[in-house]
Amino acid sequence: MQSPITLEALHILDAIERRGSFAAAANELNRAPSSLSYQIQKLEQDLDITIFDRSGHKANFTDAGQLILERGRAILSATEKLVNDANLLANGWELDLTVAYDGIIPTANFFPMVDALGNVSKTRVRLQEEILAGCWESLAEGRADLLICPKLETLPHDVKAETLGEMSMSWVAAADHHVHKRSGPFDDAARERYRVIAIADTARGQPAISVNVLQKQPRLTVTNFNSKIDALVQGLGIGTLPTQVAKPLIESGRLKVIEGTEEQSIDIILAWRRNKIGEAKSWCIQFLKKNWKLV
């Protein structure tokens, strides 16, 4: 059985509540007030309920009418989203786009892209932090559409990549950490004496990757980049940080570069799978290639 509640009727109820009267709602909808009154009265007859209490000077929603209004607005919202999503697909723009990035890259680097994309599309963007092998697993398993992370020596065969720029990494520890009292070269034998702060690999099925962690070295593993910074500042161990992240902490006296170490430069790449390129994905690739700048 077809419901007598139409989208048109829901729009009328919404306009009446927002505008405060039948006359004002009719003006907004470019309809005659009598036309609105007739449609609401017919709806009340078909449903066999009273939507408006007309006993006073002004017609007010009954409890049943209020329920129809509130549930109806949810239907109107869902309908609008359905139309927008259909238009997005019809024009080749993806509904959703997930951008995965290695946790060493500050999230703020992607805000200009998100802001600019919003001016040309309603594609919903998800920024997804991953660590080490988790980056590549997210791309391989389709949990991410784009990936920004340090370059691998050998890329998967179905992946295309572009180098965006470089990032330098510095060995640091808290300013009062005992590593700063050592002497001699900072080689593997020296490093093994100090606890290293590492971030857990986010891979779910692939083998985890360790970077700058020695086999016999004491280790504290945390779950995200900010926790690593906190652990370093608190003097719990040593570790590497992006130089631009470490710099203000060094200048404030909370961290100190470990003597005998040098900055390590790594290439940051943008990677994606070749098998599927939509409008939003293609747009983001071009934007990042043209505008990438570490902040």
GROMACS .gro file of C-alpha atoms in nm:
model
  295
    1MET     CA    1   0.000   0.000   0.000
    2GLN     CA    2   0.136   0.337  -0.103
    3SER     CA    3   0.184   0.589   0.179
    4PRO     CA    4  -0.016   0.912   0.154
    5ILE     CA    5   0.287   1.098   0.295
    6THR     CA    6   0.469   1.242  -0.004
    7LEU     CA    7   0.797   1.432  -0.022
    8GLU     CA    8   0.597   1.737  -0.127
    9ALA     CA    9   0.388   1.712   0.191
   10LEU     CA   10   0.701   1.681   0.403
   11HIS     CA   11   0.850   1.991   0.238
   12ILE     CA   12   0.528   2.180   0.320
   13LEU     CA   13   0.534   2.074   0.686
   14ASP     CA   14   0.901   2.169   0.710
   15ALA     CA   15   0.836   2.513   0.560
   16ILE     CA   16   0.537   2.579   0.787
   17GLU     CA   17   0.737   2.498   1.099
   18ARG     CA   18   1.040   2.702   0.991
   19ARG     CA   19   0.840   3.005   0.871
   20GLY     CA   20   0.581   3.001   1.148
   21SER     CA   21   0.267   3.019   0.938
   22PHE     CA   22   0.089   2.879   0.631
   23ALA     CA   23   0.114   3.216   0.459
   24ALA     CA   24   0.490   3.251   0.506
   25ALA     CA   25   0.546   2.890   0.400
   26ALA     CA   26   0.332   2.944   0.090
   27ASN     CA   27   0.541   3.248   0.001
   28GLU     CA   28   0.863   3.046   0.031
   29LEU     CA   29   0.727   2.761  -0.179
   30ASN     CA   30   0.566   2.997  -0.429
   31ARG     CA   31   0.225   2.843  -0.366
   32ALA     CA   32  -0.115   2.983  -0.266
   33PRO     CA   33  -0.191   2.947   0.107
   34SER     CA   34  -0.518   2.777   0.021
   35SER     CA   35  -0.326   2.513  -0.178
   36LEU     CA   36  -0.111   2.430   0.124
   37SER     CA   37  -0.415   2.416   0.354
   38TYR     CA   38  -0.594   2.181   0.115
   39GLN     CA   39  -0.294   1.945   0.088
   40ILE     CA   40  -0.247   1.927   0.465
   41GLN     CA   41  -0.622   1.867   0.524
   42LYS     CA   42  -0.619   1.589   0.264
   43LEU     CA   43  -0.316   1.433   0.433
   44GLU     CA   44  -0.497   1.443   0.769
   45GLN     CA   45  -0.800   1.272   0.613
   46ASP     CA   46  -0.590   1.003   0.443
   47LEU     CA   47  -0.399   0.928   0.765
   48ASP     CA   48  -0.705   0.976   0.986
   49ILE     CA   49  -0.503   1.186   1.230
   50THR     CA   50  -0.483   1.555   1.322
   51ILE     CA   51  -0.153   1.716   1.225
   52PHE     CA   52  -0.237   2.070   1.335
   53ASP     CA   53  -0.431   2.190   1.638
   54ARG     CA   54  -0.646   2.474   1.501
   55SER     CA   55  -0.829   2.555   1.825
   56GLY     CA   56  -0.620   2.862   1.900
   57HIS     CA   57  -0.532   3.181   1.713
   58LYS     CA   58  -0.243   3.000   1.545
   59ALA     CA   59  -0.229   2.644   1.411
   60ASN     CA   60   0.021   2.439   1.611
   61PHE     CA   61   0.159   2.091   1.551
   62THR     CA   62  -0.003   1.813   1.748
   63ASP     CA   63   0.219   1.543   1.897
   64ALA     CA   64   0.147   1.323   1.595
   65GLY     CA   65   0.216   1.613   1.361
   66GLN     CA   66   0.546   1.685   1.538
   67LEU     CA   67   0.647   1.321   1.495
   68ILE     CA   68   0.574   1.332   1.122
   69LEU     CA   69   0.770   1.659   1.094
   70GLU     CA   70   1.079   1.524   1.273
   71ARG     CA   71   1.084   1.186   1.097
   72GLY     CA   72   0.999   1.359   0.771
   73ARG     CA   73   1.301   1.587   0.798
   74ALA     CA   74   1.523   1.281   0.830
   75ILE     CA   75   1.365   1.146   0.511
   76LEU     CA   76   1.418   1.479   0.331
   77SER     CA   77   1.781   1.485   0.440
   78ALA     CA   78   1.836   1.127   0.321
   79THR     CA   79   1.667   1.209  -0.010
   80GLU     CA   80   1.890   1.511  -0.062
   81LYS     CA   81   2.198   1.300   0.011
   82LEU     CA   82   2.076   1.035  -0.234
   83VAL     CA   83   2.041   1.294  -0.511
   84ASN     CA   84   2.382   1.445  -0.436
   85ASP     CA   85   2.549   1.102  -0.432
   86ALA     CA   86   2.385   1.005  -0.760
   87ASN     CA   87   2.501   1.330  -0.919
   88LEU     CA   88   2.855   1.269  -0.794
   89LEU     CA   89   2.863   0.924  -0.949
   90ALA     CA   90   2.703   1.038  -1.272
   91ASN     CA   91   2.973   1.302  -1.315
   92GLY     CA   92   3.260   1.065  -1.235
   93TRP     CA   93   3.345   1.203  -0.890
   94GLU     CA   94   3.384   0.945  -0.616
   95LEU     CA   95   3.154   0.961  -0.314
   96ASP     CA   96   3.444   0.891  -0.077
   97LEU     CA   97   3.822   0.916  -0.100
   98THR     CA   98   4.062   0.777   0.160
   99VAL     CA   99   4.411   0.926   0.177
  100ALA     CA  100   4.652   0.716   0.382
  101TYR     CA  101   4.976   0.867   0.506
  102ASP     CA  102   5.269   0.759   0.717
  103GLY     CA  103   5.242   0.892   1.072
  104ILE     CA  104   5.574   1.078   1.044
  105ILE     CA  105   5.401   1.323   0.806
  106PRO     CA  106   5.201   1.587   0.998
  107THR     CA  107   4.829   1.574   0.911
  108ALA     CA  108   4.822   1.949   0.845
  109ASN     CA  109   5.008   1.887   0.519
  110PHE     CA  110   4.683   1.758   0.368
  111PHE     CA  111   4.448   2.036   0.481
  112PRO     CA  112   4.511   2.261   0.176
  113MET     CA  113   4.418   1.972  -0.055
  114VAL     CA  114   4.098   1.897   0.138
  115ASP     CA  115   4.000   2.265   0.135
  116ALA     CA  116   4.066   2.306  -0.237
  117LEU     CA  117   3.884   1.983  -0.328
  118GLY     CA  118   3.578   2.111  -0.143
  119ASN     CA  119   3.557   2.396  -0.393
  120VAL     CA  120   3.515   2.160  -0.690
  121SER     CA  121   3.348   1.849  -0.546
  122LYS     CA  122   3.139   1.717  -0.259
  123THR     CA  123   3.356   1.405  -0.233
  124ARG     CA  124   3.398   1.303   0.130
  125VAL     CA  125   3.765   1.277   0.233
  126ARG     CA  126   3.909   1.049   0.501
  127LEU     CA  127   4.265   1.111   0.623
  128GLN     CA  128   4.397   0.782   0.757
  129GLU     CA  129   4.723   0.757   0.953
  130GLU     CA  130   4.921   0.437   0.895
  131ILE     CA  131   5.268   0.323   1.001
  132LEU     CA  132   5.535   0.143   0.794
  133ALA     CA  133   5.399  -0.177   0.632
  134GLY     CA  134   5.048  -0.070   0.725
  135CYS     CA  135   5.077   0.206   0.465
  136TRP     CA  136   5.128  -0.037   0.178
  137GLU     CA  137   4.880  -0.290   0.313
  138SER     CA  138   4.607  -0.024   0.321
  139LEU     CA  139   4.672   0.054  -0.045
  140ALA     CA  140   4.698  -0.312  -0.153
  141GLU     CA  141   4.376  -0.413   0.024
  142GLY     CA  142   4.175  -0.114  -0.096
  143ARG     CA  143   4.141   0.058   0.242
  144ALA     CA  144   4.312   0.362   0.089
  145ASP     CA  145   4.288   0.527  -0.252
  146LEU     CA  146   4.605   0.736  -0.223
  147LEU     CA  147   4.916   0.688  -0.014
  148ILE     CA  148   5.184   0.938   0.093
  149CYS     CA  149   5.482   0.780   0.267
  150PRO     CA  150   5.859   0.721   0.250
  151LYS     CA  151   5.976   0.558  -0.072
  152LEU     CA  152   6.030   0.185  -0.097
  153GLU     CA  153   6.329   0.043  -0.283
  154THR     CA  154   6.094  -0.169  -0.495
  155LEU     CA  155   5.731  -0.076  -0.559
  156PRO     CA  156   5.450  -0.331  -0.600
  157HIS     CA  157   5.393  -0.405  -0.970
  158ASP     CA  158   5.040  -0.259  -0.983
  159VAL     CA  159   5.136   0.069  -0.812
  160LYS     CA  160   5.229   0.399  -0.973
  161ALA     CA  161   5.421   0.658  -0.772
  162GLU     CA  162   5.553   1.012  -0.796
  163THR     CA  163   5.815   1.167  -0.569
  164LEU     CA  164   5.671   1.467  -0.386
  165GLY     CA  165   5.983   1.582  -0.202
  166GLU     CA  166   6.227   1.501   0.073
  167MET     CA  167   6.203   1.484   0.450
  168SER     CA  168   6.499   1.493   0.688
  169MET     CA  169   6.505   1.289   1.007
  170SER     CA  170   6.709   1.371   1.320
  171TRP     CA  171   6.821   1.152   1.610
  172VAL     CA  172   6.703   1.316   1.933
  173ALA     CA  173   6.653   1.256   2.302
  174ALA     CA  174   6.538   1.464   2.599
  175ALA     CA  175   6.787   1.738   2.684
  176ASP     CA  176   6.875   1.570   3.017
  177HIS     CA  177   6.890   1.213   2.880
  178HIS     CA  178   7.209   1.025   2.968
  179VAL     CA  179   7.281   0.955   2.599
  180HIS     CA  180   7.420   1.310   2.582
  181LYS     CA  181   7.689   1.220   2.840
  182ARG     CA  182   7.840   0.945   2.626
  183SER     CA  183   8.159   0.975   2.424
  184GLY     CA  184   8.281   0.801   2.112
  185PRO     CA  185   8.102   0.719   1.789
  186PHE     CA  186   7.727   0.668   1.789
  187ASP     CA  187   7.742   0.332   1.611
  188ASP     CA  188   7.521   0.024   1.649
  189ALA     CA  189   7.709  -0.088   1.959
  190ALA     CA  190   7.649   0.250   2.122
  191ARG     CA  191   7.281   0.265   2.017
  192GLU     CA  192   7.207  -0.077   2.164
  193ARG     CA  193   7.268   0.063   2.513
  194TYR     CA  194   6.969   0.300   2.494
  195ARG     CA  195   6.596   0.232   2.476
  196VAL     CA  196   6.450   0.332   2.139
  197ILE     CA  197   6.101   0.477   2.103
  198ALA     CA  198   5.916   0.313   1.814
  199ILE     CA  199   5.566   0.341   1.665
  200ALA     CA  200   5.373   0.018   1.615
  201ASP     CA  201   5.334  -0.094   1.256
  202THR     CA  202   4.965  -0.075   1.157
  203ALA     CA  203   4.979  -0.372   0.919
  204ARG     CA  204   4.709  -0.628   0.997
  205GLY     CA  205   4.833  -0.919   0.790
  206GLN     CA  206   5.163  -0.825   0.631
  207PRO     CA  207   5.491  -0.871   0.820
  208ALA     CA  208   5.576  -0.565   1.028
  209ILE     CA  209   5.868  -0.341   0.934
  210SER     CA  210   6.119  -0.194   1.178
  211VAL     CA  211   6.320   0.119   1.096
  212ASN     CA  212   6.617   0.239   1.305
  213VAL     CA  213   6.555  -0.034   1.562
  214LEU     CA  214   6.833  -0.283   1.645
  215GLN     CA  215   6.756  -0.645   1.730
  216LYS     CA  216   6.905  -0.642   2.083
  217GLN     CA  217   6.802  -0.284   2.166
  218PRO     CA  218   6.555  -0.213   2.450
  219ARG     CA  219   6.234  -0.080   2.299
  220LEU     CA  220   5.921   0.112   2.391
  221THR     CA  221   5.648   0.080   2.128
  222VAL     CA  222   5.368   0.335   2.118
  223THR     CA  223   5.063   0.351   1.893
  224ASN     CA  224   5.097   0.692   1.731
  225PHE     CA  225   5.338   0.969   1.642
  226ASN     CA  226   5.231   1.214   1.914
  227SER     CA  227   5.289   0.948   2.181
  228LYS     CA  228   5.641   0.899   2.045
  229ILE     CA  229   5.710   1.271   2.084
  230ASP     CA  230   5.574   1.265   2.441
  231ALA     CA  231   5.792   0.964   2.530
  232LEU     CA  232   6.102   1.131   2.389
  233VAL     CA  233   6.034   1.458   2.572
  234GLN     CA  234   5.981   1.264   2.897
  235GLY     CA  235   6.326   1.108   2.861
  236LEU     CA  236   6.208   0.750   2.811
  237GLY     CA  237   6.444   0.681   2.523
  238ILE     CA  238   6.599   0.791   2.196
  239GLY     CA  239   6.455   0.804   1.847
  240THR     CA  240   6.423   0.984   1.517
  241LEU     CA  241   6.183   1.266   1.440
  242PRO     CA  242   6.125   1.471   1.125
  243THR     CA  243   6.364   1.764   1.155
  244GLN     CA  244   6.090   2.023   1.111
  245VAL     CA  245   5.897   1.861   1.399
  246ALA     CA  246   6.205   1.830   1.621
  247LYS     CA  247   6.329   2.186   1.561
  248PRO     CA  248   6.085   2.377   1.787
  249LEU     CA  249   6.128   2.116   2.061
  250ILE     CA  250   6.505   2.157   2.037
  251GLU     CA  251   6.480   2.536   2.040
  252SER     CA  252   6.261   2.521   2.352
  253GLY     CA  253   6.519   2.304   2.529
  254ARG     CA  254   6.300   1.995   2.560
  255LEU     CA  255   6.493   1.784   2.310
  256LYS     CA  256   6.853   1.776   2.196
  257VAL     CA  257   7.018   1.629   1.887
  258ILE     CA  258   7.233   1.329   1.978
  259GLU     CA  259   7.598   1.411   1.920
  260GLY     CA  260   7.765   1.209   1.648
  261THR     CA  261   7.449   1.172   1.439
  262GLU     CA  262   7.360   1.333   1.108
  263GLU     CA  263   7.028   1.418   0.952
  264GLN     CA  264   6.894   1.140   0.731
  265SER     CA  265   6.712   1.237   0.413
  266ILE     CA  266   6.422   1.025   0.288
  267ASP     CA  267   6.210   1.063  -0.026
  268ILE     CA  268   5.837   1.111   0.025
  269ILE     CA  269   5.622   0.964  -0.252
  270LEU     CA  270   5.260   0.971  -0.362
  271ALA     CA  271   5.141   0.624  -0.463
  272TRP     CA  272   4.818   0.480  -0.603
  273ARG     CA  273   4.697   0.164  -0.773
  274ARG     CA  274   4.664   0.184  -1.148
  275ASN     CA  275   4.341  -0.012  -1.178
  276LYS     CA  276   4.095   0.260  -1.079
  277ILE     CA  277   4.118   0.634  -1.130
  278GLY     CA  278   3.816   0.852  -1.057
  279GLU     CA  279   3.783   1.228  -1.091
  280ALA     CA  280   3.853   1.307  -0.724
  281LYS     CA  281   4.152   1.074  -0.711
  282SER     CA  282   4.297   1.221  -1.029
  283TRP     CA  283   4.234   1.575  -0.904
  284CYS     CA  284   4.410   1.507  -0.572
  285ILE     CA  285   4.709   1.350  -0.749
  286GLN     CA  286   4.756   1.660  -0.963
  287PHE     CA  287   4.705   1.894  -0.667
  288LEU     CA  288   4.963   1.716  -0.450
  289LYS     CA  289   5.218   1.695  -0.731
  290LYS     CA  290   5.186   2.069  -0.791
  291ASN     CA  291   5.144   2.204  -0.438
  292TRP     CA  292   5.322   1.966  -0.199
  293LYS     CA  293   5.519   2.147   0.067
  294LEU     CA  294   5.598   2.011   0.411
  295VAL     CA  295   5.466   2.221   0.698
   0.00000   0.00000   0.00000
